[in-house]
C-alpha positions as a LaTeX table, in Angstrom:
\begin{tabular}{lrrr}
\hline
Residue & $x$ (\AA) & $y$ (\AA) & $z$ (\AA) \\
\hline
Met1 & $-7.91$ & $-59.15$ & 32.01 \\
Lys2 & $-9.25$ & $-58.02$ & 28.10 \\
Arg3 & $-12.31$ & $-59.57$ & 26.68 \\
Val4 & $-13.16$ & $-61.42$ & 24.20 \\
Ala5 & $-15.84$ & $-62.47$ & 22.10 \\
Val6 & $-15.88$ & $-65.99$ & 20.46 \\
Leu7 & $-19.44$ & $-66.38$ & 17.90 \\
Gly8 & $-20.83$ & $-70.28$ & 17.61 \\
Gly9 & $-21.22$ & $-72.15$ & 20.71 \\
Gly10 & $-20.36$ & $-76.06$ & 18.69 \\
Ile11 & $-17.43$ & $-77.79$ & 18.87 \\
Thr12 & $-14.38$ & $-75.35$ & 17.72 \\
Gly13 & $-16.83$ & $-72.24$ & 19.57 \\
Val14 & $-16.77$ & $-74.15$ & 22.69 \\
Thr15 & $-13.39$ & $-75.61$ & 22.41 \\
Thr16 & $-11.55$ & $-71.78$ & 22.03 \\
Ala17 & $-13.56$ & $-70.35$ & 24.85 \\
Tyr18 & $-12.12$ & $-73.38$ & 26.86 \\
Ala19 & $-8.92$ & $-73.21$ & 26.12 \\
Leu20 & $-9.37$ & $-69.09$ & 25.85 \\
Ala21 & $-10.65$ & $-69.85$ & 29.70 \\
Lys22 & $-7.49$ & $-72.20$ & 31.05 \\
Arg23 & $-5.87$ & $-69.01$ & 30.10 \\
Gly24 & $-7.32$ & $-66.23$ & 32.06 \\
Val25 & $-9.00$ & $-64.31$ & 29.80 \\
Asp26 & $-13.16$ & $-62.74$ & 30.11 \\
Val27 & $-15.02$ & $-65.03$ & 27.47 \\
Thr28 & $-18.22$ & $-64.62$ & 26.47 \\
Leu29 & $-19.61$ & $-67.11$ & 24.87 \\
Val30 & $-22.39$ & $-65.71$ & 22.00 \\
Glu31 & $-25.11$ & $-68.48$ & 20.80 \\
Arg32 & $-27.66$ & $-68.16$ & 18.49 \\
His33 & $-29.60$ & $-71.90$ & 19.76 \\
Arg34 & $-31.39$ & $-71.88$ & 23.09 \\
Tyr35 & $-27.84$ & $-74.65$ & 24.50 \\
Ala36 & $-24.83$ & $-75.70$ & 23.04 \\
Ala37 & $-24.35$ & $-77.90$ & 19.83 \\
Met38 & $-27.20$ & $-78.54$ & 18.57 \\
Glu39 & $-25.65$ & $-77.88$ & 15.22 \\
Thr40 & $-23.46$ & $-79.77$ & 12.89 \\
Ser41 & $-22.21$ & $-81.53$ & 16.31 \\
Tyr42 & $-25.43$ & $-82.61$ & 17.32 \\
Ala43 & $-25.45$ & $-85.67$ & 16.03 \\
Asn44 & $-22.55$ & $-85.99$ & 13.56 \\
Gly45 & $-20.53$ & $-89.76$ & 12.57 \\
Gly46 & $-19.31$ & $-90.00$ & 16.35 \\
Gln47 & $-15.42$ & $-90.80$ & 14.83 \\
Leu48 & $-12.18$ & $-89.00$ & 16.11 \\
Ser49 & $-9.99$ & $-90.06$ & 12.72 \\
Ala50 & $-6.46$ & $-88.61$ & 12.47 \\
Ser51 & $-6.83$ & $-92.84$ & 9.65 \\
His52 & $-9.69$ & $-89.83$ & 7.74 \\
Ala53 & $-7.53$ & $-86.72$ & 7.65 \\
Glu54 & $-7.66$ & $-87.12$ & 3.68 \\
Val55 & $-8.55$ & $-84.16$ & 2.28 \\
Trp56 & $-10.84$ & $-84.52$ & $-0.92$ \\
Asn57 & $-9.10$ & $-82.10$ & $-2.70$ \\
His58 & $-9.01$ & $-85.16$ & $-5.93$ \\
Lys59 & $-8.95$ & $-86.23$ & $-9.51$ \\
Ala60 & $-10.81$ & $-89.30$ & $-8.36$ \\
Thr61 & $-13.85$ & $-86.86$ & $-5.89$ \\
Ile62 & $-13.89$ & $-84.90$ & $-8.98$ \\
Val63 & $-15.11$ & $-87.95$ & $-11.05$ \\
Asn64 & $-17.14$ & $-89.15$ & $-8.73$ \\
Ala65 & $-19.80$ & $-86.04$ & $-7.97$ \\
Leu66 & $-19.74$ & $-85.78$ & $-12.30$ \\
Lys67 & $-20.44$ & $-89.57$ & $-12.30$ \\
Trp68 & $-22.44$ & $-89.34$ & $-8.50$ \\
Met69 & $-24.85$ & $-86.80$ & $-9.90$ \\
Ala70 & $-27.55$ & $-88.23$ & $-11.53$ \\
Arg71 & $-28.23$ & $-90.60$ & $-8.55$ \\
Arg72 & $-29.79$ & $-88.91$ & $-5.36$ \\
Asp73 & $-28.39$ & $-91.86$ & $-3.25$ \\
Ala74 & $-24.23$ & $-90.76$ & $-3.87$ \\
Pro75 & $-22.21$ & $-91.24$ & $-1.47$ \\
Leu76 & $-21.66$ & $-86.95$ & $-3.30$ \\
Leu77 & $-23.91$ & $-85.22$ & $-4.31$ \\
Leu78 & $-23.96$ & $-82.03$ & $-6.32$ \\
His79 & $-26.53$ & $-80.66$ & $-7.05$ \\
Pro80 & $-26.02$ & $-78.65$ & $-10.83$ \\
Trp81 & $-27.99$ & $-75.58$ & $-10.37$ \\
Pro82 & $-24.81$ & $-72.77$ & $-10.21$ \\
Ser83 & $-24.94$ & $-70.48$ & $-7.44$ \\
Trp84 & $-21.90$ & $-67.69$ & $-7.58$ \\
His85 & $-20.63$ & $-69.53$ & $-4.07$ \\
Lys86 & $-20.54$ & $-72.78$ & $-5.89$ \\
Leu87 & $-19.10$ & $-71.49$ & $-8.31$ \\
Ser88 & $-16.45$ & $-69.76$ & $-6.37$ \\
Trp89 & $-15.36$ & $-72.43$ & $-4.60$ \\
Phe90 & $-15.58$ & $-74.93$ & $-6.30$ \\
Ala91 & $-13.05$ & $-72.64$ & $-8.69$ \\
Glu92 & $-10.75$ & $-72.24$ & $-4.77$ \\
Phe93 & $-11.31$ & $-76.15$ & $-5.23$ \\
Leu94 & $-9.77$ & $-77.19$ & $-7.66$ \\
Ala95 & $-6.97$ & $-74.43$ & $-7.84$ \\
Ala96 & $-5.79$ & $-76.62$ & $-4.10$ \\
Met97 & $-5.43$ & $-79.74$ & $-5.83$ \\
Pro98 & $-1.27$ & $-78.76$ & $-6.84$ \\
Asp99 & $-1.05$ & $-78.98$ & $-1.99$ \\
Tyr100 & $-3.21$ & $-82.26$ & $-1.50$ \\
Glu101 & $-0.30$ & $-84.27$ & $-0.11$ \\
Arg102 & 0.46 & $-81.27$ & 2.49 \\
Asn103 & $-3.21$ & $-80.87$ & 3.13 \\
Thr104 & $-3.16$ & $-84.33$ & 3.49 \\
Ile105 & $-0.31$ & $-84.41$ & 5.66 \\
Ala106 & $-0.40$ & $-81.25$ & 8.04 \\
Thr107 & $-4.17$ & $-82.49$ & 8.74 \\
Ala108 & $-2.79$ & $-85.88$ & 9.97 \\
Arg109 & $-0.62$ & $-84.07$ & 11.99 \\
Met110 & $-2.68$ & $-81.85$ & 13.98 \\
Ala111 & $-6.16$ & $-85.37$ & 14.24 \\
Ile112 & $-2.36$ & $-86.01$ & 16.21 \\
Ala113 & $-1.82$ & $-83.36$ & 17.78 \\
Ala114 & $-5.78$ & $-83.47$ & 19.21 \\
Arg115 & $-5.84$ & $-86.51$ & 21.00 \\
Glu116 & $-3.70$ & $-85.78$ & 24.27 \\
His117 & $-5.53$ & $-82.22$ & 24.68 \\
Leu118 & $-9.06$ & $-83.89$ & 23.97 \\
Phe119 & $-8.58$ & $-86.73$ & 26.57 \\
Ala120 & $-6.97$ & $-84.54$ & 29.37 \\
Trp121 & $-9.94$ & $-82.46$ & 29.39 \\
Ala122 & $-12.00$ & $-84.76$ & 29.31 \\
Gln123 & $-10.40$ & $-86.91$ & 32.34 \\
Ala124 & $-9.89$ & $-82.92$ & 34.53 \\
Glu125 & $-13.36$ & $-82.04$ & 33.86 \\
Asn126 & $-15.49$ & $-84.95$ & 34.38 \\
Ile127 & $-17.33$ & $-85.39$ & 30.69 \\
Ala128 & $-19.02$ & $-88.68$ & 29.97 \\
Phe129 & $-19.49$ & $-88.48$ & 25.99 \\
Asp130 & $-19.30$ & $-92.45$ & 25.81 \\
His131 & $-15.57$ & $-92.54$ & 24.49 \\
Arg132 & $-14.98$ & $-96.40$ & 22.91 \\
Arg133 & $-10.96$ & $-96.23$ & 22.76 \\
Ala134 & $-11.26$ & $-99.34$ & 19.48 \\
Gly135 & $-9.37$ & $-98.34$ & 16.72 \\
Ile136 & $-10.97$ & $-97.51$ & 13.42 \\
Leu137 & $-11.17$ & $-99.51$ & 10.39 \\
His138 & $-11.17$ & $-98.64$ & 7.28 \\
Val139 & $-13.22$ & $-101.43$ & 4.72 \\
Tyr140 & $-12.93$ & $-102.14$ & 1.16 \\
Arg141 & $-14.73$ & $-103.95$ & $-1.60$ \\
Glu142 & $-12.14$ & $-103.57$ & $-5.22$ \\
Arg143 & $-8.77$ & $-104.02$ & $-4.91$ \\
Ala144 & $-9.27$ & $-99.99$ & $-6.54$ \\
Gly145 & $-9.58$ & $-99.01$ & $-3.02$ \\
Phe146 & $-7.44$ & $-100.90$ & $-1.47$ \\
Glu147 & $-4.85$ & $-99.75$ & $-3.78$ \\
Arg148 & $-5.12$ & $-96.31$ & $-3.14$ \\
Ala149 & $-5.61$ & $-96.34$ & 1.05 \\
Ala150 & $-2.25$ & $-97.62$ & 0.76 \\
Arg151 & $-0.57$ & $-94.86$ & $-1.08$ \\
Val152 & $-2.92$ & $-92.20$ & 1.78 \\
Ser153 & $-1.87$ & $-94.49$ & 4.52 \\
Arg154 & 2.28 & $-93.36$ & 2.95 \\
Leu155 & 0.88 & $-89.74$ & 3.23 \\
Leu156 & $-0.57$ & $-90.46$ & 6.57 \\
Ala157 & 2.80 & $-91.76$ & 7.40 \\
Gln158 & 4.64 & $-88.92$ & 7.28 \\
Gly159 & 2.26 & $-87.30$ & 9.22 \\
Gly160 & 3.03 & $-89.18$ & 11.90 \\
Leu161 & 0.28 & $-91.99$ & 11.45 \\
Gln162 & 0.46 & $-95.45$ & 11.92 \\
Arg163 & $-2.74$ & $-98.01$ & 9.96 \\
Arg164 & $-1.94$ & $-101.36$ & 8.71 \\
Ala165 & $-3.42$ & $-103.58$ & 6.37 \\
Val166 & $-5.35$ & $-106.35$ & 7.25 \\
Thr167 & $-6.40$ & $-109.54$ & 5.32 \\
Pro168 & $-10.43$ & $-110.52$ & 5.40 \\
Ala169 & $-9.59$ & $-113.13$ & 7.35 \\
Glu170 & $-7.51$ & $-110.10$ & 10.25 \\
Met171 & $-10.93$ & $-108.62$ & 9.34 \\
Arg172 & $-13.15$ & $-110.45$ & 11.20 \\
Val173 & $-11.36$ & $-110.79$ & 13.57 \\
Ile174 & $-10.84$ & $-107.31$ & 14.16 \\
Glu175 & $-14.73$ & $-107.06$ & 14.38 \\
Pro176 & $-15.91$ & $-109.84$ & 13.81 \\
Ala177 & $-19.32$ & $-108.90$ & 13.68 \\
Leu178 & $-19.44$ & $-107.69$ & 10.28 \\
Gln179 & $-20.91$ & $-109.17$ & 7.31 \\
Gly180 & $-20.09$ & $-109.07$ & 3.63 \\
Asp181 & $-17.00$ & $-110.18$ & 1.39 \\
Phe182 & $-14.10$ & $-106.97$ & 1.39 \\
Tyr183 & $-10.70$ & $-106.69$ & $-0.45$ \\
Gly184 & $-9.32$ & $-105.97$ & 2.48 \\
Gly185 & $-9.03$ & $-102.77$ & 4.72 \\
Tyr186 & $-6.75$ & $-100.95$ & 7.10 \\
Tyr187 & $-7.10$ & $-100.27$ & 11.04 \\
Thr188 & $-6.10$ & $-97.45$ & 12.90 \\
Asp189 & $-5.76$ & $-98.97$ & 16.41 \\
Ser190 & $-5.18$ & $-95.35$ & 17.71 \\
Asp191 & $-8.43$ & $-94.11$ & 16.71 \\
Ser192 & $-11.50$ & $-93.61$ & 19.58 \\
Thr193 & $-14.86$ & $-92.46$ & 19.20 \\
Gly194 & $-17.50$ & $-90.61$ & 20.89 \\
Asp195 & $-20.66$ & $-88.42$ & 21.11 \\
Ile196 & $-19.15$ & $-84.69$ & 20.53 \\
His197 & $-22.66$ & $-83.81$ & 22.15 \\
Lys198 & $-22.64$ & $-84.76$ & 25.25 \\
Phe199 & $-18.51$ & $-84.02$ & 25.62 \\
Thr200 & $-19.19$ & $-80.64$ & 24.22 \\
Ser201 & $-22.66$ & $-79.87$ & 26.31 \\
Gly202 & $-19.38$ & $-81.17$ & 29.46 \\
Leu203 & $-17.44$ & $-78.95$ & 27.93 \\
Ala204 & $-19.96$ & $-75.89$ & 27.80 \\
Asp205 & $-20.95$ & $-76.71$ & 31.52 \\
Ala206 & $-17.37$ & $-76.63$ & 32.44 \\
Cys207 & $-16.67$ & $-73.01$ & 30.57 \\
Ala208 & $-19.32$ & $-71.90$ & 32.86 \\
Arg209 & $-17.60$ & $-72.78$ & 36.26 \\
Leu210 & $-14.48$ & $-71.39$ & 34.51 \\
Gly211 & $-16.59$ & $-67.83$ & 34.91 \\
Val212 & $-17.22$ & $-67.93$ & 30.62 \\
Ala213 & $-20.60$ & $-65.80$ & 30.43 \\
Cys214 & $-23.01$ & $-68.00$ & 27.82 \\
Arg215 & $-24.98$ & $-66.04$ & 26.61 \\
Tyr216 & $-27.70$ & $-68.59$ & 24.27 \\
Gly217 & $-30.34$ & $-68.01$ & 22.17 \\
Gln218 & $-28.35$ & $-64.76$ & 20.51 \\
Glu219 & $-28.47$ & $-64.18$ & 17.63 \\
Val220 & $-25.46$ & $-62.56$ & 16.00 \\
Thr221 & $-26.78$ & $-59.23$ & 13.84 \\
Ala222 & $-24.04$ & $-57.06$ & 13.50 \\
Leu223 & $-20.26$ & $-56.50$ & 13.33 \\
Glu224 & $-18.60$ & $-53.41$ & 13.36 \\
Arg225 & $-14.98$ & $-52.75$ & 13.79 \\
Glu226 & $-14.70$ & $-50.05$ & 16.73 \\
His227 & $-11.07$ & $-48.21$ & 17.15 \\
Gly228 & $-8.54$ & $-52.14$ & 17.45 \\
Lys229 & $-11.63$ & $-53.49$ & 18.62 \\
Val230 & $-15.23$ & $-55.26$ & 17.34 \\
Arg231 & $-18.21$ & $-53.57$ & 18.41 \\
Val232 & $-20.80$ & $-57.48$ & 18.13 \\
Gly233 & $-24.79$ & $-55.99$ & 17.82 \\
Met234 & $-27.29$ & $-59.40$ & 19.04 \\
Gly235 & $-30.87$ & $-57.67$ & 18.37 \\
Ala236 & $-31.17$ & $-54.47$ & 19.92 \\
Asp237 & $-28.08$ & $-55.01$ & 22.21 \\
Ser238 & $-24.29$ & $-54.44$ & 21.45 \\
Thr239 & $-21.47$ & $-54.80$ & 23.25 \\
Leu240 & $-17.69$ & $-53.96$ & 22.71 \\
Phe241 & $-14.88$ & $-56.42$ & 22.54 \\
Asp242 & $-11.67$ & $-56.18$ & 22.57 \\
Ala243 & $-11.49$ & $-59.55$ & 19.99 \\
Val244 & $-13.21$ & $-61.88$ & 18.32 \\
Val245 & $-13.48$ & $-65.09$ & 17.28 \\
Val246 & $-15.36$ & $-67.05$ & 15.01 \\
Cys247 & $-16.07$ & $-70.23$ & 14.83 \\
Ala248 & $-19.68$ & $-69.67$ & 13.61 \\
Gly249 & $-19.98$ & $-73.16$ & 11.10 \\
Thr250 & $-21.36$ & $-72.00$ & 8.02 \\
Ala251 & $-22.70$ & $-68.87$ & 9.44 \\
Ser252 & $-18.77$ & $-67.64$ & 9.53 \\
Arg253 & $-18.49$ & $-66.09$ & 5.68 \\
Ala254 & $-21.10$ & $-63.74$ & 6.35 \\
Met255 & $-19.42$ & $-62.66$ & 9.77 \\
Ala256 & $-16.56$ & $-62.84$ & 8.00 \\
Ala257 & $-17.13$ & $-60.45$ & 5.01 \\
Ser258 & $-17.87$ & $-57.48$ & 7.18 \\
Leu259 & $-15.21$ & $-57.67$ & 9.28 \\
Gly260 & $-13.45$ & $-57.66$ & 5.40 \\
Asp261 & $-12.08$ & $-61.39$ & 4.77 \\
His262 & $-12.52$ & $-64.52$ & 2.65 \\
Val263 & $-13.59$ & $-67.00$ & 4.66 \\
Asn264 & $-14.71$ & $-69.05$ & 1.91 \\
Val265 & $-17.01$ & $-71.68$ & 4.19 \\
Tyr266 & $-19.44$ & $-73.41$ & 1.91 \\
Pro267 & $-22.37$ & $-75.18$ & 4.07 \\
Val268 & $-21.72$ & $-80.07$ & 2.52 \\
Lys269 & $-24.50$ & $-81.54$ & 4.27 \\
Gly270 & $-24.45$ & $-84.28$ & 5.71 \\
Tyr271 & $-27.16$ & $-87.26$ & 7.59 \\
Ser272 & $-26.54$ & $-89.88$ & 9.40 \\
Ile273 & $-28.76$ & $-92.12$ & 11.30 \\
Thr274 & $-28.73$ & $-93.79$ & 15.09 \\
Val275 & $-29.96$ & $-96.51$ & 15.57 \\
Gln276 & $-31.58$ & $-98.17$ & 19.07 \\
Leu277 & $-29.67$ & $-100.48$ & 19.84 \\
Asp278 & $-33.28$ & $-102.07$ & 22.11 \\
Asp279 & $-33.01$ & $-104.88$ & 22.21 \\
Ala280 & $-30.45$ & $-107.58$ & 23.57 \\
Ala281 & $-29.86$ & $-108.91$ & 20.53 \\
Ser282 & $-29.90$ & $-105.91$ & 18.14 \\
Arg283 & $-26.75$ & $-105.25$ & 20.90 \\
Ala284 & $-24.73$ & $-108.62$ & 20.17 \\
Ala285 & $-25.16$ & $-108.68$ & 16.22 \\
Ala286 & $-24.35$ & $-104.12$ & 16.44 \\
Pro287 & $-19.98$ & $-103.09$ & 15.77 \\
Ser288 & $-17.64$ & $-102.31$ & 18.59 \\
Val289 & $-15.11$ & $-101.08$ & 16.28 \\
Ser290 & $-15.60$ & $-98.27$ & 14.63 \\
Leu291 & $-15.76$ & $-98.69$ & 10.57 \\
Leu292 & $-15.68$ & $-96.24$ & 7.16 \\
Asp293 & $-16.93$ & $-98.62$ & 4.50 \\
Asp294 & $-14.91$ & $-97.04$ & 0.98 \\
Ala295 & $-18.24$ & $-98.38$ & $-0.99$ \\
Thr296 & $-19.97$ & $-96.92$ & 0.19 \\
Lys297 & $-18.40$ & $-93.30$ & 2.09 \\
Leu298 & $-20.21$ & $-94.03$ & 5.27 \\
Val299 & $-18.66$ & $-94.69$ & 8.81 \\
Ser300 & $-20.02$ & $-96.09$ & 11.72 \\
Ser301 & $-19.79$ & $-95.46$ & 15.85 \\
Arg302 & $-20.66$ & $-97.55$ & 19.02 \\
Leu303 & $-22.63$ & $-95.39$ & 21.31 \\
Gly304 & $-22.83$ & $-96.97$ & 24.45 \\
Glu305 & $-23.87$ & $-100.27$ & 24.56 \\
Asp306 & $-27.99$ & $-98.90$ & 23.06 \\
Arg307 & $-26.72$ & $-96.78$ & 20.11 \\
Leu308 & $-25.62$ & $-96.90$ & 16.67 \\
Arg309 & $-24.49$ & $-94.35$ & 15.14 \\
Val310 & $-24.13$ & $-94.13$ & 10.51 \\
Ala311 & $-23.76$ & $-90.97$ & 9.05 \\
Gly312 & $-22.05$ & $-89.58$ & 6.00 \\
Thr313 & $-22.25$ & $-88.47$ & 2.32 \\
Ala314 & $-21.89$ & $-85.23$ & 1.40 \\
Glu315 & $-24.78$ & $-82.49$ & $-1.01$ \\
Phe316 & $-23.80$ & $-80.12$ & $-1.98$ \\
Asn317 & $-26.79$ & $-77.65$ & $-1.62$ \\
Gly318 & $-25.94$ & $-74.73$ & 0.04 \\
Ile319 & $-28.62$ & $-73.99$ & 2.88 \\
Asp320 & $-30.50$ & $-76.98$ & 2.94 \\
Tyr321 & $-31.37$ & $-79.23$ & 6.40 \\
Asp322 & $-34.20$ & $-80.58$ & 4.91 \\
Ile323 & $-34.15$ & $-84.54$ & 5.65 \\
Arg324 & $-34.99$ & $-85.81$ & 2.95 \\
Ala325 & $-36.19$ & $-89.92$ & 2.41 \\
Asp326 & $-33.77$ & $-90.89$ & $-0.26$ \\
Arg327 & $-30.54$ & $-89.90$ & 1.37 \\
Ile328 & $-31.23$ & $-91.53$ & 4.78 \\
Arg329 & $-32.98$ & $-95.00$ & 2.75 \\
Pro330 & $-29.25$ & $-96.34$ & 2.16 \\
Leu331 & $-27.94$ & $-95.94$ & 5.55 \\
Val332 & $-30.11$ & $-97.56$ & 7.29 \\
Arg333 & $-29.74$ & $-100.77$ & 3.72 \\
Trp334 & $-26.31$ & $-100.46$ & 5.41 \\
Val335 & $-26.87$ & $-101.46$ & 8.42 \\
Glu336 & $-29.31$ & $-103.92$ & 7.13 \\
Gln337 & $-27.00$ & $-105.81$ & 4.70 \\
Cys338 & $-23.57$ & $-105.15$ & 6.71 \\
Phe339 & $-25.58$ & $-106.56$ & 10.93 \\
Pro340 & $-28.04$ & $-107.81$ & 9.69 \\
Asp341 & $-28.97$ & $-109.47$ & 12.88 \\
Ile342 & $-29.32$ & $-105.45$ & 13.97 \\
Lys343 & $-33.28$ & $-104.00$ & 14.40 \\
Thr344 & $-33.91$ & $-101.08$ & 12.60 \\
Arg345 & $-37.52$ & $-100.56$ & 13.56 \\
Gln346 & $-35.97$ & $-97.50$ & 16.36 \\
Val347 & $-33.90$ & $-95.18$ & 13.90 \\
Ile348 & $-33.74$ & $-91.59$ & 14.57 \\
Pro349 & $-32.59$ & $-89.09$ & 11.15 \\
Trp350 & $-31.10$ & $-85.73$ & 11.05 \\
Ala351 & $-28.32$ & $-84.44$ & 8.59 \\
Gly352 & $-26.43$ & $-81.58$ & 9.33 \\
Leu353 & $-23.58$ & $-79.19$ & 7.84 \\
Arg354 & $-19.73$ & $-78.95$ & 7.54 \\
Pro355 & $-18.68$ & $-75.47$ & 7.76 \\
Met356 & $-16.46$ & $-76.87$ & 5.06 \\
Leu357 & $-13.07$ & $-74.20$ & 3.09 \\
Pro358 & $-11.91$ & $-75.12$ & $-0.63$ \\
Ala359 & $-8.53$ & $-76.00$ & 0.99 \\
Met360 & $-9.93$ & $-79.17$ & 3.38 \\
Leu361 & $-8.52$ & $-76.77$ & 6.34 \\
Pro362 & $-9.43$ & $-75.05$ & 9.31 \\
Lys363 & $-8.72$ & $-70.47$ & 8.80 \\
Val364 & $-7.34$ & $-70.81$ & 12.24 \\
Gly365 & $-5.25$ & $-67.29$ & 13.59 \\
Pro366 & $-6.05$ & $-63.92$ & 12.75 \\
Gly367 & $-8.04$ & $-61.73$ & 10.52 \\
Lys368 & $-7.06$ & $-59.12$ & 8.60 \\
Ala369 & $-7.97$ & $-56.48$ & 11.50 \\
Pro370 & $-6.84$ & $-55.73$ & 14.62 \\
Gly371 & $-9.02$ & $-57.93$ & 16.91 \\
Val372 & $-11.33$ & $-60.43$ & 15.05 \\
Tyr373 & $-9.72$ & $-64.38$ & 14.71 \\
Tyr374 & $-11.31$ & $-67.66$ & 13.34 \\
Asn375 & $-11.34$ & $-70.41$ & 14.41 \\
Thr376 & $-13.97$ & $-72.11$ & 11.41 \\
Gly377 & $-14.23$ & $-74.38$ & 8.18 \\
His378 & $-12.50$ & $-77.46$ & 10.11 \\
Gly379 & $-15.46$ & $-79.67$ & 7.71 \\
His380 & $-15.92$ & $-83.31$ & 7.32 \\
Leu381 & $-13.93$ & $-83.06$ & 10.30 \\
Gly382 & $-13.99$ & $-81.12$ & 13.42 \\
Trp383 & $-15.06$ & $-83.30$ & 16.13 \\
Thr384 & $-11.56$ & $-84.81$ & 15.56 \\
Leu385 & $-9.13$ & $-81.38$ & 14.98 \\
Ala386 & $-11.41$ & $-78.33$ & 17.38 \\
Val387 & $-9.22$ & $-79.35$ & 20.80 \\
Ala388 & $-6.16$ & $-78.94$ & 18.52 \\
Thr389 & $-7.10$ & $-75.89$ & 16.52 \\
Ala390 & $-8.82$ & $-73.83$ & 19.96 \\
Glu391 & $-5.00$ & $-74.77$ & 21.51 \\
Leu392 & $-3.27$ & $-73.02$ & 18.40 \\
Val393 & $-6.20$ & $-69.47$ & 18.16 \\
Ala394 & $-5.94$ & $-69.47$ & 21.90 \\
Gln395 & $-2.56$ & $-69.03$ & 22.23 \\
Gln396 & $-2.44$ & $-66.19$ & 19.67 \\
Val397 & $-5.44$ & $-64.65$ & 21.00 \\
Ala398 & $-4.07$ & $-65.08$ & 24.20 \\
Ala399 & $-1.12$ & $-63.23$ & 23.76 \\
Val400 & $-1.94$ & $-60.50$ & 22.36 \\
Ala401 & $-4.68$ & $-59.43$ & 25.26 \\
Gln402 & $-1.31$ & $-59.49$ & 27.81 \\
Asp403 & $-0.22$ & $-57.27$ & 26.10 \\
\hline
\end{tabular}
């Protein structure tokens, strides 16, 4: 049995370790934090959303980014000062625009494939993660956004996803708690939500039961190719592995460079708030169905009975974990406008860095050198896609490991 190191203990790393362990591979999971799922997999929007599979390589994204540069509370905030990383990333982003339709369809297919495995794994390992299968409702305040969504829906249909247009009256039936004026919406009843941190932590425990060596609190300080294998340095210690799978989120770019590969992940910052629904009135006023508001680019998910997660925004500012009040305020305001009877006295803010590749598709598969693999760059859809990409890369690694 050959030894494989999985670098990174977020959703992609833990799912990869689990998929490999289930195939009988000797796995070591390396994570710099004391526990799994402590960075981007900690407090995201909660949506398992094939209906959100549209990639961003569209002229509308560029127009909005330029239009919103002067707004500190903009849904998409592009900081103007340049860096080589940012410039190279946007150059590749623009180059991928002709593939917008193909990549959107491919992402939808991947998201649908992920569902079956995720549900099966959760059941097999008895993981409780506040899973709610109530669908996702996309809401549009203006006709232009609604009509553009119709075009996106046709692409998603080519990927195998069906979502239906709904009138404002139908929206009230689907989610009676929602307040405000809307032109229309799109509802995907096959989508669902859940707590990514609870799922990833539960699956990490399952990995340990399967014999995965979980090395928490270990920073990867060096990666070197050595006679067809890879040496992983962790502080003063180093271990030689037959293969490594890089699942390190925003750290993947530097790791890939040390292994001779170009994996141009950029850290796109997002924010969330978790509203504690501590009183009966707030629980009654909170939505049960997950939402995506096109105008504000915010999503919401009900996590259990006593939490509402609201997340969104995209900020291009390099490695920056600061939680800014002017970026959190729009999320709280959205709750107060759309669900005015929810008390926002107890709100927990959070910020995380999405590992995003320019073409908006994750890097899944081998690198240039023998024994090097990647499962990284999932952007805003890590929670949605991770189980499918873990299965893909595990198949590839296990096939070579068993030769």
